[in-house]
Short mmCIF file of C-alpha atoms in Angstrom, two decimals:
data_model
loop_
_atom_site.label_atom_id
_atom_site.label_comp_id
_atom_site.label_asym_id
_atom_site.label_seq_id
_atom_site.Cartn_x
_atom_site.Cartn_y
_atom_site.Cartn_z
CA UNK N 122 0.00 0.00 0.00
CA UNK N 123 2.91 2.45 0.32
CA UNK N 124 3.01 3.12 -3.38
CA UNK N 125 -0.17 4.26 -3.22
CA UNK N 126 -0.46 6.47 -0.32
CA UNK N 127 3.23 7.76 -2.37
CA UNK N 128 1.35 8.69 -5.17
CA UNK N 129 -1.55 10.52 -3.36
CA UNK N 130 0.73 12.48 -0.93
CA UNK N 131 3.65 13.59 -4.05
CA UNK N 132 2.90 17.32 -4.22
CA UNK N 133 4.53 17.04 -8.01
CA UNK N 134 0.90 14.73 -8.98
CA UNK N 135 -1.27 17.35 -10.08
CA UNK N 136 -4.32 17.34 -7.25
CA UNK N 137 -6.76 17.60 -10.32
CA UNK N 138 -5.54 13.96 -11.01
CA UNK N 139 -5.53 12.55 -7.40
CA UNK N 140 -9.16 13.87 -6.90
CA UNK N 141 -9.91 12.04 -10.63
CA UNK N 142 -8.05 8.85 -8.87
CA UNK N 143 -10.68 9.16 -5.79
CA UNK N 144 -13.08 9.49 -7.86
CA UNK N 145 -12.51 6.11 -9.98
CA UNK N 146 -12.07 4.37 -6.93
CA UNK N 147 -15.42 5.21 -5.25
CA UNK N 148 -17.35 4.43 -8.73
CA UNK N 149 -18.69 1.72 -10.08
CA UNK N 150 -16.08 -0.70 -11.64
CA UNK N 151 -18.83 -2.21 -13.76
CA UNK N 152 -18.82 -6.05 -15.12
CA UNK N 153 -15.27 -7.18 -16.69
CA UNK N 154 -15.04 -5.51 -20.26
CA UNK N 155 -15.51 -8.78 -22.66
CA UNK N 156 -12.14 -10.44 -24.07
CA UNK N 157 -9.51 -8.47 -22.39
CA UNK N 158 -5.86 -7.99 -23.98
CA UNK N 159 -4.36 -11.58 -24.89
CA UNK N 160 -2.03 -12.42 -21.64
CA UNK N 161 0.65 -14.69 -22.01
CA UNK N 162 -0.72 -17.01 -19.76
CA UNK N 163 -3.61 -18.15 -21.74
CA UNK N 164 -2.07 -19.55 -24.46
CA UNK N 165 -2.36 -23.33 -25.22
CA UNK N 166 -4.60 -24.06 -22.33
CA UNK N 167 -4.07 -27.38 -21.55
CA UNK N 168 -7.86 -27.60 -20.21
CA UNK N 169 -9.21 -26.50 -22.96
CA UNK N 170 -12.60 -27.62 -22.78
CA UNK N 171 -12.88 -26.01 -19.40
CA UNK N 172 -11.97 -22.36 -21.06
CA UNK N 173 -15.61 -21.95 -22.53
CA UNK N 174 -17.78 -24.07 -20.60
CA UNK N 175 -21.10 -23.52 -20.40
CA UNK N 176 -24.28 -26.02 -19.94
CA UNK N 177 -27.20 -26.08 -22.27
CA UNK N 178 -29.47 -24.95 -19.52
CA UNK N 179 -28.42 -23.03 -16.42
CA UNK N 180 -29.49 -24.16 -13.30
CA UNK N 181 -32.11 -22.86 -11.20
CA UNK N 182 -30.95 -24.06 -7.85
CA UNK N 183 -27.94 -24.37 -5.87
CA UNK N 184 -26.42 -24.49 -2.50
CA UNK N 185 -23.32 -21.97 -3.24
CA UNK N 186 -23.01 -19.95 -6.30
CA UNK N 187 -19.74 -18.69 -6.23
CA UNK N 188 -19.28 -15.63 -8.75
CA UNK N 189 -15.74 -15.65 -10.63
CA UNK N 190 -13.44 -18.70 -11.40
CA UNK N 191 -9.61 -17.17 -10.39
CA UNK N 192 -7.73 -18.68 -7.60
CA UNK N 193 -10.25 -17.23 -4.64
CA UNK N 194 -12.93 -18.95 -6.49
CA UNK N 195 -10.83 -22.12 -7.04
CA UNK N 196 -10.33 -22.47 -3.43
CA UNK N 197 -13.23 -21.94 -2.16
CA UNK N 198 -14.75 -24.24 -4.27
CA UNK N 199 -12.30 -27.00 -3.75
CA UNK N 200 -13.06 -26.21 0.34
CA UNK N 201 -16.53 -26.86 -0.09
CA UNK N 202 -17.04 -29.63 -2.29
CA UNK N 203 -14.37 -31.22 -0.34
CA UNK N 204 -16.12 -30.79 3.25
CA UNK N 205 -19.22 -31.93 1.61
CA UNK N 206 -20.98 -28.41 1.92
CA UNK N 207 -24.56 -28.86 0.74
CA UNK N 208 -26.82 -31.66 0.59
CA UNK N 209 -25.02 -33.60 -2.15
CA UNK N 210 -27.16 -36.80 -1.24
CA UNK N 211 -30.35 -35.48 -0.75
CA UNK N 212 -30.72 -32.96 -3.14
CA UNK N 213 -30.78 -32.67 -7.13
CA UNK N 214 -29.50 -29.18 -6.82
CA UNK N 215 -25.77 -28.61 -7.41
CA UNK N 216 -23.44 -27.55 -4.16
CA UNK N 217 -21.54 -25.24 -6.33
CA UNK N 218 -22.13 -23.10 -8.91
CA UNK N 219 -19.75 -20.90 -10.39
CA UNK N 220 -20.50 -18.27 -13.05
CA UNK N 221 -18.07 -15.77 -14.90
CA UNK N 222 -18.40 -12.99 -17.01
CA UNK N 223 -16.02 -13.90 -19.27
CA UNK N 224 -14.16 -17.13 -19.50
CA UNK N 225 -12.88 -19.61 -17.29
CA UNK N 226 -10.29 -17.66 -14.83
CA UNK N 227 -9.39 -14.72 -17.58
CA UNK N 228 -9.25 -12.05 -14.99
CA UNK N 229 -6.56 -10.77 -12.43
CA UNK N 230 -5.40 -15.06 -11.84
CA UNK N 231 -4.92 -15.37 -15.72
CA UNK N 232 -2.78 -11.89 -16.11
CA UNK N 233 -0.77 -11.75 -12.71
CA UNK N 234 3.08 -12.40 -12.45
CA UNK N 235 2.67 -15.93 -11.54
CA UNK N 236 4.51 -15.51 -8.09
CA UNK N 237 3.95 -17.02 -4.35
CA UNK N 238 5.36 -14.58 -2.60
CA UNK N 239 5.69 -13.01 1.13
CA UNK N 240 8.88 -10.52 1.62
CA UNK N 241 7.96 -10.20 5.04
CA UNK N 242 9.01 -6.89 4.53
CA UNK N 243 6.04 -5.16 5.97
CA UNK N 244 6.64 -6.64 9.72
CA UNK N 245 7.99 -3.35 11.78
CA UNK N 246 5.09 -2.08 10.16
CA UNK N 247 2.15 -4.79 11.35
CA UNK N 248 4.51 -4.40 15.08
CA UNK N 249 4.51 -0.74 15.01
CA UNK N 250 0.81 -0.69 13.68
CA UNK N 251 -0.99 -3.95 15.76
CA UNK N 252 1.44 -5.14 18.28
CA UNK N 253 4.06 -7.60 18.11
CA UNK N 254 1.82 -10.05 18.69
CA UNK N 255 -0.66 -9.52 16.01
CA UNK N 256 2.29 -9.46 13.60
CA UNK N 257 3.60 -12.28 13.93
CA UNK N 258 0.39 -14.11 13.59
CA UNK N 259 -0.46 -12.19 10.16
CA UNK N 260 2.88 -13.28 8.79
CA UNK N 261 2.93 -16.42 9.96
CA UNK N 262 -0.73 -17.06 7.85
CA UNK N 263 1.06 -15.66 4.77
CA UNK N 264 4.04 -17.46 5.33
CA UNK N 265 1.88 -20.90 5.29
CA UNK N 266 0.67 -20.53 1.29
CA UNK N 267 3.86 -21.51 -0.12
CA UNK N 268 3.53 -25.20 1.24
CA UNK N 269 -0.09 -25.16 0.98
CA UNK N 270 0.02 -24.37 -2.36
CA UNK N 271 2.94 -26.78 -3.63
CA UNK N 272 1.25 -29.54 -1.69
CA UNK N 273 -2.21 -28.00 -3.67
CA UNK N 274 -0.70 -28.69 -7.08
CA UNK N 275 0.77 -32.15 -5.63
CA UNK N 276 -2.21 -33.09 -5.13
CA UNK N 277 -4.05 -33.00 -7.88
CA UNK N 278 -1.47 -33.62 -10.45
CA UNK N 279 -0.55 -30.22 -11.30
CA UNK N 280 3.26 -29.45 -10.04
CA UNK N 281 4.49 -30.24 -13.90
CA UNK N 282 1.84 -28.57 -16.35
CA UNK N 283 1.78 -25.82 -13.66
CA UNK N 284 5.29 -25.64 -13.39
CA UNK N 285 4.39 -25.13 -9.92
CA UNK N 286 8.05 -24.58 -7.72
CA UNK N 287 10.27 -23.86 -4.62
CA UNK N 288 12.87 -20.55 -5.60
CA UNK N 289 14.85 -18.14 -3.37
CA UNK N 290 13.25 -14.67 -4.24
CA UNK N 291 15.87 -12.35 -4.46
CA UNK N 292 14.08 -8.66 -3.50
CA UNK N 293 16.32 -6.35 -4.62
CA UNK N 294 16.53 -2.57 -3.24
CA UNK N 295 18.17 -0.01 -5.51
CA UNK N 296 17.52 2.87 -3.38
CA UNK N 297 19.83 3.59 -0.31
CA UNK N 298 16.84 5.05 2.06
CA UNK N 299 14.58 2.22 1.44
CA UNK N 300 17.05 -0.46 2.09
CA UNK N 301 18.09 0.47 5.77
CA UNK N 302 14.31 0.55 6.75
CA UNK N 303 14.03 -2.70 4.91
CA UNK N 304 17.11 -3.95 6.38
CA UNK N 305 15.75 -2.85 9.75
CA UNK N 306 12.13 -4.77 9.58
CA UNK N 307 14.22 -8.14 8.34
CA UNK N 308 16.60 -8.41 11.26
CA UNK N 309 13.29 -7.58 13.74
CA UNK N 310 11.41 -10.38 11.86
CA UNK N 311 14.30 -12.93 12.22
CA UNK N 312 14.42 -11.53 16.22
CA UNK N 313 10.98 -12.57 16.64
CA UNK N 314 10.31 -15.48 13.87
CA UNK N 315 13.74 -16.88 14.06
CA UNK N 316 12.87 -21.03 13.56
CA UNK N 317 10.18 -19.48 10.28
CA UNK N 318 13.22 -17.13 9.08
CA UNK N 319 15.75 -19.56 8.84
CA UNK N 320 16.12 -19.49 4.97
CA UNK N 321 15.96 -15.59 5.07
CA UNK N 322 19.47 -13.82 4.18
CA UNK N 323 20.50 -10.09 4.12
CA UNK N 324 22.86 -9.61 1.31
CA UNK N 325 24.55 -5.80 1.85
CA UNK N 326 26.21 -4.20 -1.37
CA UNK N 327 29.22 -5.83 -0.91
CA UNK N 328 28.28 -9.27 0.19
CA UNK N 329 25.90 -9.79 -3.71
CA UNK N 330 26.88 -12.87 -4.45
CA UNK N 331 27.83 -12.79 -8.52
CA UNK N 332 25.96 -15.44 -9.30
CA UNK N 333 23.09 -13.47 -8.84
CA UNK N 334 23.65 -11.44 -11.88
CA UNK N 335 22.48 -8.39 -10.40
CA UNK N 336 23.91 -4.74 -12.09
CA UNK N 337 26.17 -3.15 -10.04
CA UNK N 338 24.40 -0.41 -8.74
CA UNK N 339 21.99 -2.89 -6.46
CA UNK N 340 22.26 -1.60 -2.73
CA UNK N 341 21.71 -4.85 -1.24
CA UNK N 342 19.38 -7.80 -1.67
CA UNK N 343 16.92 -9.79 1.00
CA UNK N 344 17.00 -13.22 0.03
CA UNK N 345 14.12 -15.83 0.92
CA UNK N 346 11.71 -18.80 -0.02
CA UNK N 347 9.08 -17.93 -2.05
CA UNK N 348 7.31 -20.22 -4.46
CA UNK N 349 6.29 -19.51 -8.69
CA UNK N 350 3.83 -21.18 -11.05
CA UNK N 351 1.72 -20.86 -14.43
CA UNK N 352 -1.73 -19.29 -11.87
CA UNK N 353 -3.95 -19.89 -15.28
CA UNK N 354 -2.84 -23.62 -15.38
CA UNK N 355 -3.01 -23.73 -11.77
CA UNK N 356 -6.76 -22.93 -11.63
CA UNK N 357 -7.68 -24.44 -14.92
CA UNK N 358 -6.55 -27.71 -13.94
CA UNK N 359 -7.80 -27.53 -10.49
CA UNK N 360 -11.13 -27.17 -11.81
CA UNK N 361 -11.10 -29.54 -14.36
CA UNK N 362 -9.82 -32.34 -11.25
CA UNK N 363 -12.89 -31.06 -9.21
CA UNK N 364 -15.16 -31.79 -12.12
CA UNK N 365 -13.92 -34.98 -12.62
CA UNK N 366 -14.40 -35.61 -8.42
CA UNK N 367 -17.65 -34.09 -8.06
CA UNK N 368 -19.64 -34.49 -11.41
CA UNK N 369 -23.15 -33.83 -10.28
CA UNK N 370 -21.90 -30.96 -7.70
CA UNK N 371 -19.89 -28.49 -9.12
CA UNK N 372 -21.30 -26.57 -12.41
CA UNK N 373 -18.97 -23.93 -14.24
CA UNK N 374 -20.73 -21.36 -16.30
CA UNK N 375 -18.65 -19.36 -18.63
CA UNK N 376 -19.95 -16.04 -20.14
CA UNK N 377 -22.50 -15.58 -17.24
CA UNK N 378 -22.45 -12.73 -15.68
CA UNK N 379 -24.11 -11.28 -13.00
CA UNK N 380 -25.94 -8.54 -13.34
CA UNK N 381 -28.14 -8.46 -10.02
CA UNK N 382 -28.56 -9.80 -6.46
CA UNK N 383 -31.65 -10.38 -5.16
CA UNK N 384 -32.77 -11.41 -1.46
CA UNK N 385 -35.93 -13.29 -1.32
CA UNK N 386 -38.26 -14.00 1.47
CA UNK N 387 -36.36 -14.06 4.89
CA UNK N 388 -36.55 -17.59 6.60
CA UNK N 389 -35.34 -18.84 9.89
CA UNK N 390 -35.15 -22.56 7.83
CA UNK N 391 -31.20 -22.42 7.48
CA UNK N 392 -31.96 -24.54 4.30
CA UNK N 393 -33.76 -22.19 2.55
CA UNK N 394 -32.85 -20.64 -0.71
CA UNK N 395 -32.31 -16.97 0.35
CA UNK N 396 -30.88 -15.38 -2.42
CA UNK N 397 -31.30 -14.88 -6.31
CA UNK N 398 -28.60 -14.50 -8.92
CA UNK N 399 -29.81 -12.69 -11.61
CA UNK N 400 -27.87 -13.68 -15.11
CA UNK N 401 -28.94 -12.98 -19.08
CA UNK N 402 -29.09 -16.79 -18.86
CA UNK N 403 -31.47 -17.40 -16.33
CA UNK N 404 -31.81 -16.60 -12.52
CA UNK N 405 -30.52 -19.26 -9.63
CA UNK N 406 -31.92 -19.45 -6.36
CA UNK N 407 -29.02 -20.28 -3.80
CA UNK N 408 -28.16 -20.57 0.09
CA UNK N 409 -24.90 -18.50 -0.13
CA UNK N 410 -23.64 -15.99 -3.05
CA UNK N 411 -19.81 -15.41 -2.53
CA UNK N 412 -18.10 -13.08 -4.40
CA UNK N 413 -14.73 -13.87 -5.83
CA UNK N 414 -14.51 -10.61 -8.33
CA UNK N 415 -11.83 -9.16 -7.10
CA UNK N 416 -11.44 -5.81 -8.81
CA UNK N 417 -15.12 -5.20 -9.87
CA UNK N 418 -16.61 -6.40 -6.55
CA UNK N 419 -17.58 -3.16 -5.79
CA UNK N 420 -20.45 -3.68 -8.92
CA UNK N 421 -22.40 -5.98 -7.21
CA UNK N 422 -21.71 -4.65 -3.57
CA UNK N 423 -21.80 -1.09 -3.70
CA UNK N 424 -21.02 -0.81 -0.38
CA UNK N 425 -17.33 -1.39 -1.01
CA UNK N 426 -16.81 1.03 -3.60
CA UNK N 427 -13.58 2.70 -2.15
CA UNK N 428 -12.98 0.33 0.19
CA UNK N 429 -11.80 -2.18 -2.05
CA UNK N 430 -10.56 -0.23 -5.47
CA UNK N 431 -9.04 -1.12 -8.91
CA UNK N 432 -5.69 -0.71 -10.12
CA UNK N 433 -4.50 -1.31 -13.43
CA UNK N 434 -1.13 -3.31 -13.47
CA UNK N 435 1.22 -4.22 -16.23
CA UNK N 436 2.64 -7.71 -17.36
CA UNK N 437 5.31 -8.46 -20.14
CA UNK N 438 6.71 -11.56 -21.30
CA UNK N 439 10.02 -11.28 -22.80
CA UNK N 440 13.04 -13.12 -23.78
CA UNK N 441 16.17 -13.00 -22.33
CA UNK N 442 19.60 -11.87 -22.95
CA UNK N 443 21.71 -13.89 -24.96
CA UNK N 444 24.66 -14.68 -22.10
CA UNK N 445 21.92 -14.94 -19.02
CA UNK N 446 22.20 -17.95 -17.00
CA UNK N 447 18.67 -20.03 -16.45
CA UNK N 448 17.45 -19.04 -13.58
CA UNK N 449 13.45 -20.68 -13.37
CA UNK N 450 13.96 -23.30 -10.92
CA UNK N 451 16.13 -21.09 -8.60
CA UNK N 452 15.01 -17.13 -8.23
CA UNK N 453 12.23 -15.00 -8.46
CA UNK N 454 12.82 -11.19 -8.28
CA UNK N 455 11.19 -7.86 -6.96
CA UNK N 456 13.15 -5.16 -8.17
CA UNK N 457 12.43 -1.81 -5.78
CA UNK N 458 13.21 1.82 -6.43
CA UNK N 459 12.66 5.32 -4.96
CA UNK N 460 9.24 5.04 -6.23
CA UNK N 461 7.89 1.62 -6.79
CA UNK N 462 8.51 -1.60 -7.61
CA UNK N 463 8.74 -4.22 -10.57
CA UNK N 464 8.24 -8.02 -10.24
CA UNK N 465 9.85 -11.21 -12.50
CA UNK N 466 9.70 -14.79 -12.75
CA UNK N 467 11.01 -17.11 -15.43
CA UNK N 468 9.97 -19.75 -16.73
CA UNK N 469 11.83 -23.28 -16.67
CA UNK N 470 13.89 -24.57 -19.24
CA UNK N 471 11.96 -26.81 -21.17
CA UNK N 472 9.04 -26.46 -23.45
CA UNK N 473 8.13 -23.73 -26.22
CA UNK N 474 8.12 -21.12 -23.14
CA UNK N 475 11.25 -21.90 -22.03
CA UNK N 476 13.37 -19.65 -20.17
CA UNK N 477 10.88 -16.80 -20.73
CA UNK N 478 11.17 -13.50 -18.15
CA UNK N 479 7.62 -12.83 -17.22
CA UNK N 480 8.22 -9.22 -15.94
CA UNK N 481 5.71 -7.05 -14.61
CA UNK N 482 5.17 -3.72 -13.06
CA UNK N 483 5.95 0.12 -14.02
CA UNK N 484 3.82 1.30 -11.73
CA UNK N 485 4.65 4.60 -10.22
CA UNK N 486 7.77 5.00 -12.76
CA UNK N 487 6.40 7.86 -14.64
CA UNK N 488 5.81 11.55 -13.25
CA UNK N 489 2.62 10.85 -12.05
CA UNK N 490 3.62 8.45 -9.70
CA UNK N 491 0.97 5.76 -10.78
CA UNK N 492 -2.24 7.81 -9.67
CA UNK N 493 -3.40 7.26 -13.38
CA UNK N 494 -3.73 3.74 -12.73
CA UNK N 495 -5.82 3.82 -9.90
CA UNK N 496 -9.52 3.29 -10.27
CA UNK N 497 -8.78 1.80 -13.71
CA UNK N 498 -10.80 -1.65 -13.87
CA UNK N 499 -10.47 -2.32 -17.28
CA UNK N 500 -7.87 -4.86 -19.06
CA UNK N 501 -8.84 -4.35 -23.27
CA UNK N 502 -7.89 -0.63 -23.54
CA UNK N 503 -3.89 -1.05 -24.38
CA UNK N 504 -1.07 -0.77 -22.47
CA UNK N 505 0.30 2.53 -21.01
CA UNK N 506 2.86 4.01 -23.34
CA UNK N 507 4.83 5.20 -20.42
CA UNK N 508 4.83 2.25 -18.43
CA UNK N 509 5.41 -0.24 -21.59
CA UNK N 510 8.68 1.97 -22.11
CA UNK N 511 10.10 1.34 -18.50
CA UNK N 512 9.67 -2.33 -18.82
CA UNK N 513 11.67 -2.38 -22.47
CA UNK N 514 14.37 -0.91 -20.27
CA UNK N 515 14.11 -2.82 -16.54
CA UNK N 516 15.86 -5.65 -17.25
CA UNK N 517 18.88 -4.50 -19.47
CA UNK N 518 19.10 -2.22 -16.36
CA UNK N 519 18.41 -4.55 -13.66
CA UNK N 520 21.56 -7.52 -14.39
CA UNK N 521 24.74 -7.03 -15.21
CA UNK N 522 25.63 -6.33 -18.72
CA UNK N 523 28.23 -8.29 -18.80
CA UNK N 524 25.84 -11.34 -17.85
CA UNK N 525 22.77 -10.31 -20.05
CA UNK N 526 24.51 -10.04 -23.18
CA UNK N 527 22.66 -8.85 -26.31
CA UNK N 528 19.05 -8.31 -26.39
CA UNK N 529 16.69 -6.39 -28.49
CA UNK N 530 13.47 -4.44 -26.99
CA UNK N 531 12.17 -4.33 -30.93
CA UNK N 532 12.61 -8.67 -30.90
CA UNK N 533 12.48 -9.89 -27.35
CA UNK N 534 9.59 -8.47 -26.05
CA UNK N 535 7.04 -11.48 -26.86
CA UNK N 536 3.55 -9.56 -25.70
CA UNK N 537 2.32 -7.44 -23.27
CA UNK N 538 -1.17 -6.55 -21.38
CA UNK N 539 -2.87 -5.42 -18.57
CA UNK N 540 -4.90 -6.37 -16.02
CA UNK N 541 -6.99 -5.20 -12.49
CA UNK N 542 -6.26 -6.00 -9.20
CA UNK N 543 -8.57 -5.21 -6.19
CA UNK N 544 -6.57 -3.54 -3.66
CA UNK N 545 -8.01 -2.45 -0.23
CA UNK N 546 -7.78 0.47 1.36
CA UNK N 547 -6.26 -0.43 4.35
CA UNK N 548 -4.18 -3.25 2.44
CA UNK N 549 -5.82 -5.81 4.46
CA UNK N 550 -7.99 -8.81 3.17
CA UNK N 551 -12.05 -8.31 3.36
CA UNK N 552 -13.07 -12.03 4.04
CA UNK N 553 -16.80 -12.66 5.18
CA UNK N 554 -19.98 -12.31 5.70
CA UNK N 555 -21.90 -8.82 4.30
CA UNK N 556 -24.11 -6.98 6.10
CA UNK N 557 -27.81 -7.02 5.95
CA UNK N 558 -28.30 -4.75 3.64
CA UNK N 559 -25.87 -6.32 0.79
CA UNK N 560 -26.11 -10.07 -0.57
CA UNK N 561 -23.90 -13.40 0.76
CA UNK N 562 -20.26 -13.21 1.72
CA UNK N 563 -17.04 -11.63 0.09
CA UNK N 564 -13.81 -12.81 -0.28
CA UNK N 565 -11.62 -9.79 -1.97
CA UNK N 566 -8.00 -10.59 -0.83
CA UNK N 567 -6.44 -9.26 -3.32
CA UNK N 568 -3.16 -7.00 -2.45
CA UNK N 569 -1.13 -7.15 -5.27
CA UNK N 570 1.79 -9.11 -3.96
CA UNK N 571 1.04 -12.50 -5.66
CA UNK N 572 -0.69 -15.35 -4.13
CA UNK N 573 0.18 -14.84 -0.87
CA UNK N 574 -2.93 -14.59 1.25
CA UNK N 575 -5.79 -15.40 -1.16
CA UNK N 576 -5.98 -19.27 -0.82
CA UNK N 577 -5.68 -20.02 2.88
CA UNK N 578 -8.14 -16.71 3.81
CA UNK N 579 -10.75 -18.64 1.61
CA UNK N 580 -10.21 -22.53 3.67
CA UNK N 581 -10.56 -20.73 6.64
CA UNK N 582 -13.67 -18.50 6.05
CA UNK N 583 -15.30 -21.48 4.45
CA UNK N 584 -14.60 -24.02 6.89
CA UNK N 585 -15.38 -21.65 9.70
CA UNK N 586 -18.83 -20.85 8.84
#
């Protein structure tokens, strides 16, 4: 969240465009614009028949309809059909429902960086902010997804087409002020979290190990576990395994969106079907509506409008220098400046992606600090000139010359494209149940650092209630 508060306190950002930023963020995002720019990500789905799916007739009935199919959605539904939620016995009525606007997990999940990812960089600021306590607990949850999440895609058969893996992430600071405050939080974590902070390292200027390949003008580099995958895959196939488990209780509707919420007579029966979903297709009567929408949850729940906002982001896939060393299986990277921050994975070495730098971010890079981004929830308008110009340059500037070797911006820069995140505004996730006046439950965890507290907030919401 500090890049955005950044961008709203820089006198040098015109206030004409911060109050244009508030604005965007307290209207209504509106339904996901259909297609989006082509992402990377989505190319050669291996679960293909899963991208468009859609059933001759949509059902009336259903215990859960959950409404969008990224990761929060996956999860969710994988908790509940595998706690046997709803009356799978008993009933004709699906458990689960999910319905999407578009297709099968095209939004924020199919255009994100593919990282699983906790700096812990935040903790003097949870301490300083909740207690010492209280901070530890909060990083301790997000420290838990890596292994949940490689044991997620062990499970169902996923670790190879997701190219789900283990790396060090190598988070590396290029500005001098920034550094010593990170420097500072890392040691306090390892004082209080020492047996979870074993693999953490603090690398100062002169300790960067070569190998790294970093440019010379790094200040120093925290070092720690962090996890990276193909998300699309991820969720695609995690699906398609949970429609092969639960055939008659779990229906997928592509191209379905939402367009109202309805409550219907209140009951004290626990059983009863309390809410209606309102789709062009048809309208389904259901127990529980949870929305997964992430960016555009404020459409259906006005009440959040500002509390949870959009932001555009950036993603790129390029190819890399000629001399750089593979580094897939090993690192991931966060590359942080005076203002901002850019993130990269790359892809293994085998395959027709191999050895690709998926490289995202640019945000806050130009003069207006990134406040043009905010409130955007569209993903099929282009990509920023500005910020498609800084990451041309990142990575030339980011390694060492020496170990990049040649590279072309014209020829190595596969595609680029855009997508929304949901951020909210006190960077914390919104995980629950709505009030009275709204409809069902939200689960908006979105913060824009990778997957790193979406799929363990949704298990324990779920199996809580």
């Amino acid at each position: 969240m500090a890049f955005v508060q950044a961008a709203f306190s820089d006198p040098r950002v015109p206030l004409h465009d911060r109050q244009e930023a508030l604005n965007r963020a307290f209207a209504d995002p509106g339904l996901p614009a259909p297609g989006g720019m082509p992402s990377f990500w989505l190319r050669e789905p291996p679960f293909s028949e899963l991208a468009s799916l859609q059933s001759a007739e949509l059902a009336t009935e259903a215990e859960v309809v959950i409404i969008g199919s990224g990761i929060t959605g996956a999860s969710i539904a994988r908790t509940l059909l595998s706690n046997a939620v709803g009356n799978r016995n008993q009933e004709a009525r699906p458990s689960v429902v999910i319905l999407d606007g578009r297709e099968v997990c095209h939004g924020a999940t199919g255009r994100n960086g593919g990282h699983i990812l906790e700096t812990a960089e935040e903790f003097s600021y949870f301490e300083e902010t909740y207690g010492v306590e209280t901070a530890i607990r909060t990083m301790r949850f997000r420290l838990a997804h890596l292994a949940e999440l490689l044991r997620v895609a062990d499970e169902y058969g996923l670790s190879e087409v997701a190219q789900a893996r283990k790396v060090q992430f190598l988070s590396v600071h290029f500005d001098d002020e920034k550094w010593v405050e990170t420097v500072r939080s890392i040691r306090r974590l390892k004082e209080c979290m020492p047996a979870e902070t074993v693999e953490w390292k603090i690398f100062e200027k002169s300790e960067i190990p070569k190998e790294f390949c970093l440019a010379p003008d790094a200040r120093g580099v925290i070092a720690g576990p962090a996890g990276a995958m193909w998300p699309y895959r991820f969720v695609t196939g995690l699906l398609a395994r949970l429609r092969e488990q639960y055939p008659k209780d779990l229906r997928i509707e592509t191209k379905t969106p939402v367009t109202a919420i309805r409550e219907n007579a209140i009951s004290t029966d626990s059983s009863a079907l309390r809410y209606s979903v309102i789709t062009g297709r048809g309208t389904i009567r259901a127990r529980h509506v949870i929305h997964c929408t992430n960016a555009h949850v404020g459409h259906l729940v006005p009440g959040l409008r500002g509390r949870i906002y959009p932001i555009q982001g950036t993603m790129t896939a390029q190819n890399p220098g000629r001399s750089f060393r593979p580094q897939g299986t090993e690192h991931s990277w966060l590359f942080n400046y005076e203002h901002g921050f850019d993130y990269l994975t790359q892809l293994p070495s085998w395959g027709k992606t191999a050895n690709k730098m998926m490289l995202g971010g640019g945000f806050g890079q130009h003069a207006d600090r990134g406040i043009l981004a905010l409130g955007v929830a569209s993903d099929n308008e282009g990509v920023p000139p500005y910020t498609l110009s800084h990451l041309k340059k990142t990575l030339k500037k980011t390694f060492d010359q020496e170990d990049w070797g040649e590279w072309s911006a014209d020829q190595d820069v596969d595609t680029a494209w855009t997508g929304n995140m949901g951020f909210s505004a006190d960077g914390y996730p919104w995980i629950g149940k709505l009030p009275h006046s709204a409809s069902g439950r939200v689960e908006a965890v979105e913060r824009g650092g990778g997957h790193g507290a979406e799929w363990l907030s949704c298990e324990v919401q779920v199996t809580e209630d």
